[in-house]
GROMACS .gro file of C-alpha atoms in nm:
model
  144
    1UNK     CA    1  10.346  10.546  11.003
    2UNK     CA    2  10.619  10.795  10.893
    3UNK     CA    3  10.812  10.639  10.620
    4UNK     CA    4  11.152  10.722  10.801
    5UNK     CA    5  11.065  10.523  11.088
    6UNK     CA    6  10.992  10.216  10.878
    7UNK     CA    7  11.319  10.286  10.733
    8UNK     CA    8  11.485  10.317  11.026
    9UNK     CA    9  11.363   9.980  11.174
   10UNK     CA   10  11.448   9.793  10.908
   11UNK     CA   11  11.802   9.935  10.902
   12UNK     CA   12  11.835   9.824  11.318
   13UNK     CA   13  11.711   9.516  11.209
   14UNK     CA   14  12.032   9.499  10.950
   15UNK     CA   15  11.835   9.511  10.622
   16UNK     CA   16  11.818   9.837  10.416
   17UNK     CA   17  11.500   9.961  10.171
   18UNK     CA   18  11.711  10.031   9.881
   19UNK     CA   19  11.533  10.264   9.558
   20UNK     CA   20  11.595  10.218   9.226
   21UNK     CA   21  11.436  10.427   9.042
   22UNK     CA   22  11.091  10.444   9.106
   23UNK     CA   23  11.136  10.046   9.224
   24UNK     CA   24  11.204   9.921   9.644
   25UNK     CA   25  11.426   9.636   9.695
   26UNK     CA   26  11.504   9.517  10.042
   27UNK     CA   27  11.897   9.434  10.070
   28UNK     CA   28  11.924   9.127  10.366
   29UNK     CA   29  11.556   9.035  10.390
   30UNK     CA   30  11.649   8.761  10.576
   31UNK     CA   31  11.675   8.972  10.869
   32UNK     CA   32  11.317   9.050  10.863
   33UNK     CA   33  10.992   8.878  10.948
   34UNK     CA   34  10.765   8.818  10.634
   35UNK     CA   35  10.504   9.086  10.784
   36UNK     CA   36  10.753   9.383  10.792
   37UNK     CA   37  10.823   9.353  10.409
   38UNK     CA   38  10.420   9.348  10.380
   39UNK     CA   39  10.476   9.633  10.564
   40UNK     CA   40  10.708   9.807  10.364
   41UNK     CA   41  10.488   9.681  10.031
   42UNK     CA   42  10.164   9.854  10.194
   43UNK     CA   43  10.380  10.173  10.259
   44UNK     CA   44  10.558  10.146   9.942
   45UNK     CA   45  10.443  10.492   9.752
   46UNK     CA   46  10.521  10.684  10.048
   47UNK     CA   47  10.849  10.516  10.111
   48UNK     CA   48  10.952  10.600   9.740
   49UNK     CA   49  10.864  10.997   9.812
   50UNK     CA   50  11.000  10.977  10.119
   51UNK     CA   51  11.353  10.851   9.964
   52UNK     CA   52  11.293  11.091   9.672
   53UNK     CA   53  11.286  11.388   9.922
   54UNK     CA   54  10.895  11.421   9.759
   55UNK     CA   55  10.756  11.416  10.126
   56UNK     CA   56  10.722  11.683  10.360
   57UNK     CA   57  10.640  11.680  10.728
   58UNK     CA   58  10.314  11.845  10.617
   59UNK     CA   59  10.290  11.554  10.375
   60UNK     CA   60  10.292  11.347  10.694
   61UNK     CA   61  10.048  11.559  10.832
   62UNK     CA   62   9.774  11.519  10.560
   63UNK     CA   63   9.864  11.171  10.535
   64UNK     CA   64   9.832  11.076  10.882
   65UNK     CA   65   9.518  11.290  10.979
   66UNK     CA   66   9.355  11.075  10.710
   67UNK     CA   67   9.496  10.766  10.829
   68UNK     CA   68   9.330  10.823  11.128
   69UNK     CA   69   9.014  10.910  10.994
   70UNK     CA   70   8.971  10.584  10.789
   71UNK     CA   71   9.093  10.395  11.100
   72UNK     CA   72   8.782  10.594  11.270
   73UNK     CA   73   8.530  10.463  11.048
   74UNK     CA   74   8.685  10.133  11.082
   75UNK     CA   75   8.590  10.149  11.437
   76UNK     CA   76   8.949  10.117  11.528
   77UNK     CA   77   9.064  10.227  11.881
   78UNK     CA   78   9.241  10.554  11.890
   79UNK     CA   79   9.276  10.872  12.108
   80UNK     CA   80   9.160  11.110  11.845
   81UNK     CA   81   8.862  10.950  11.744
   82UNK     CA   82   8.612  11.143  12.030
   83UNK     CA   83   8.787  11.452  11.841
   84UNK     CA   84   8.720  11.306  11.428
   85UNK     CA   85   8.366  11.196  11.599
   86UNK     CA   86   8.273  11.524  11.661
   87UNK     CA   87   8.390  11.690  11.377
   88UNK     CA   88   8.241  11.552  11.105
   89UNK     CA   89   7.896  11.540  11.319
   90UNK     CA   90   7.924  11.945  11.273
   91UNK     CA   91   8.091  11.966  10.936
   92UNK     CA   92   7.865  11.811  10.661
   93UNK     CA   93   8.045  11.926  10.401
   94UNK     CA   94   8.388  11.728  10.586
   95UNK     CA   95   8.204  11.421  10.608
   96UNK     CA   96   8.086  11.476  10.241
   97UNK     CA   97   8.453  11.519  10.157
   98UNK     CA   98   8.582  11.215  10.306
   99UNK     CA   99   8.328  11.006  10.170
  100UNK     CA  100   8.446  11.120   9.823
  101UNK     CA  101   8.776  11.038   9.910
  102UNK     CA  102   8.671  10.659   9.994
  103UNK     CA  103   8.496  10.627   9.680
  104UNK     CA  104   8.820  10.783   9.475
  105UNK     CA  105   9.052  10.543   9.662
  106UNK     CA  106   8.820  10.247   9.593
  107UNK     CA  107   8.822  10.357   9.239
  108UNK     CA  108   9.208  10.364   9.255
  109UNK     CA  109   9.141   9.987   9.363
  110UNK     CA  110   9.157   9.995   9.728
  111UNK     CA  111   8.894   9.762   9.869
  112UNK     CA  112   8.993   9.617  10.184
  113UNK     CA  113   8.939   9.913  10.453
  114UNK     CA  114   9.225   9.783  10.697
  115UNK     CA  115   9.508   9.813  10.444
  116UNK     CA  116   9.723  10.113  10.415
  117UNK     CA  117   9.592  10.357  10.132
  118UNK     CA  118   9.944  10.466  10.072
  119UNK     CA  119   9.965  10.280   9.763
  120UNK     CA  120   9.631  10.385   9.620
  121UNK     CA  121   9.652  10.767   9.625
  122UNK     CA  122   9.762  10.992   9.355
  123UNK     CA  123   9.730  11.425   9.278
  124UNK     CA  124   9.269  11.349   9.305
  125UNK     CA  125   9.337  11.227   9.653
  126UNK     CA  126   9.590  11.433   9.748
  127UNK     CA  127   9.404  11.742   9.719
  128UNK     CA  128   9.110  11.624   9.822
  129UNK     CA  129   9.315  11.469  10.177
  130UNK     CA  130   9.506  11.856  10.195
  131UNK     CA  131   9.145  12.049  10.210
  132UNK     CA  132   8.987  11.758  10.443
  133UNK     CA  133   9.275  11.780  10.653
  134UNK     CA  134   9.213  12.233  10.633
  135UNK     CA  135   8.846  12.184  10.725
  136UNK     CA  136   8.934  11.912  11.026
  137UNK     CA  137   9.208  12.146  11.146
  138UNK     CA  138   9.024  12.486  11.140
  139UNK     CA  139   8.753  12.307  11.316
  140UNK     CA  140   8.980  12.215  11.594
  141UNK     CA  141   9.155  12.506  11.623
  142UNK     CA  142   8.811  12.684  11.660
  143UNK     CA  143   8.707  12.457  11.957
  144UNK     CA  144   9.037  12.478  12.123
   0.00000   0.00000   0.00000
């Protein structure tokens, strides 16, 4: 999820993600459900760039592609997944590259696959997620 929207919902629900400094305070949490500030918490790290003007739309990009890819191997629903199925059945070298990513991020201390890794990335995984996200895109573009 792009950060903006979850800073735009909150703000039509009349609370506002505030930043201070590096830190995200919710101003009228009351007017939220308990879940959405887990929401925010999961999301935090992105929210912070986001608010920082540290996150592009090809941020969002990288960041979303592998999203989706870790909601793939979570056997999650999704449209794309026929597409990030196929792909890393004919790129070895992807699939080795996401794998490394999982072990990085588990490193980092993410170990429960259905929460956000927002808050467990840093420069490792971020270069590692922008030439997954190259090899995954040049592969579609070359069976469009």
């Amino acid at each position: 999820m792009h950060p903006k929207q979850i800073i735009d919902d909150f703000k039509s629900m009349g609370a506002t993600l505030v930043l201070d400094n590096d830190e995200l305070y919710i101003d009228n949490p009351e007017n939220i459900y308990p879940e959405l500030e887990e929401l925010a918490k999961s999301y935090k790290a992105r929210i912070v760039a986001f608010m920082k003007g540290n996150y592009s739309d090809q941020d969002h990009a990288v960041k979303q592609t592998m999203d989706k890819i870790i909601k793939f191997y979570c056997g999650i629903d999704q449209d794309m997944n026929e597409k990030i199925n196929d792909w890393l059945n004919n790129d070895a070298e992807g699939t080795a590259a996401v794998m490394q990513l999982l072990i990085i991020l588990n490193h980092n201390g993410w170990e429960k696959v259905t929460e956000p890794i927002c808050n467990f990335e840093n420069d490792v995984t971020d270069k590692l997620s922008k030439e997954i996200f190259e090899r995954a895109m040049a592969y579609f573009k070359k069976g469009a």
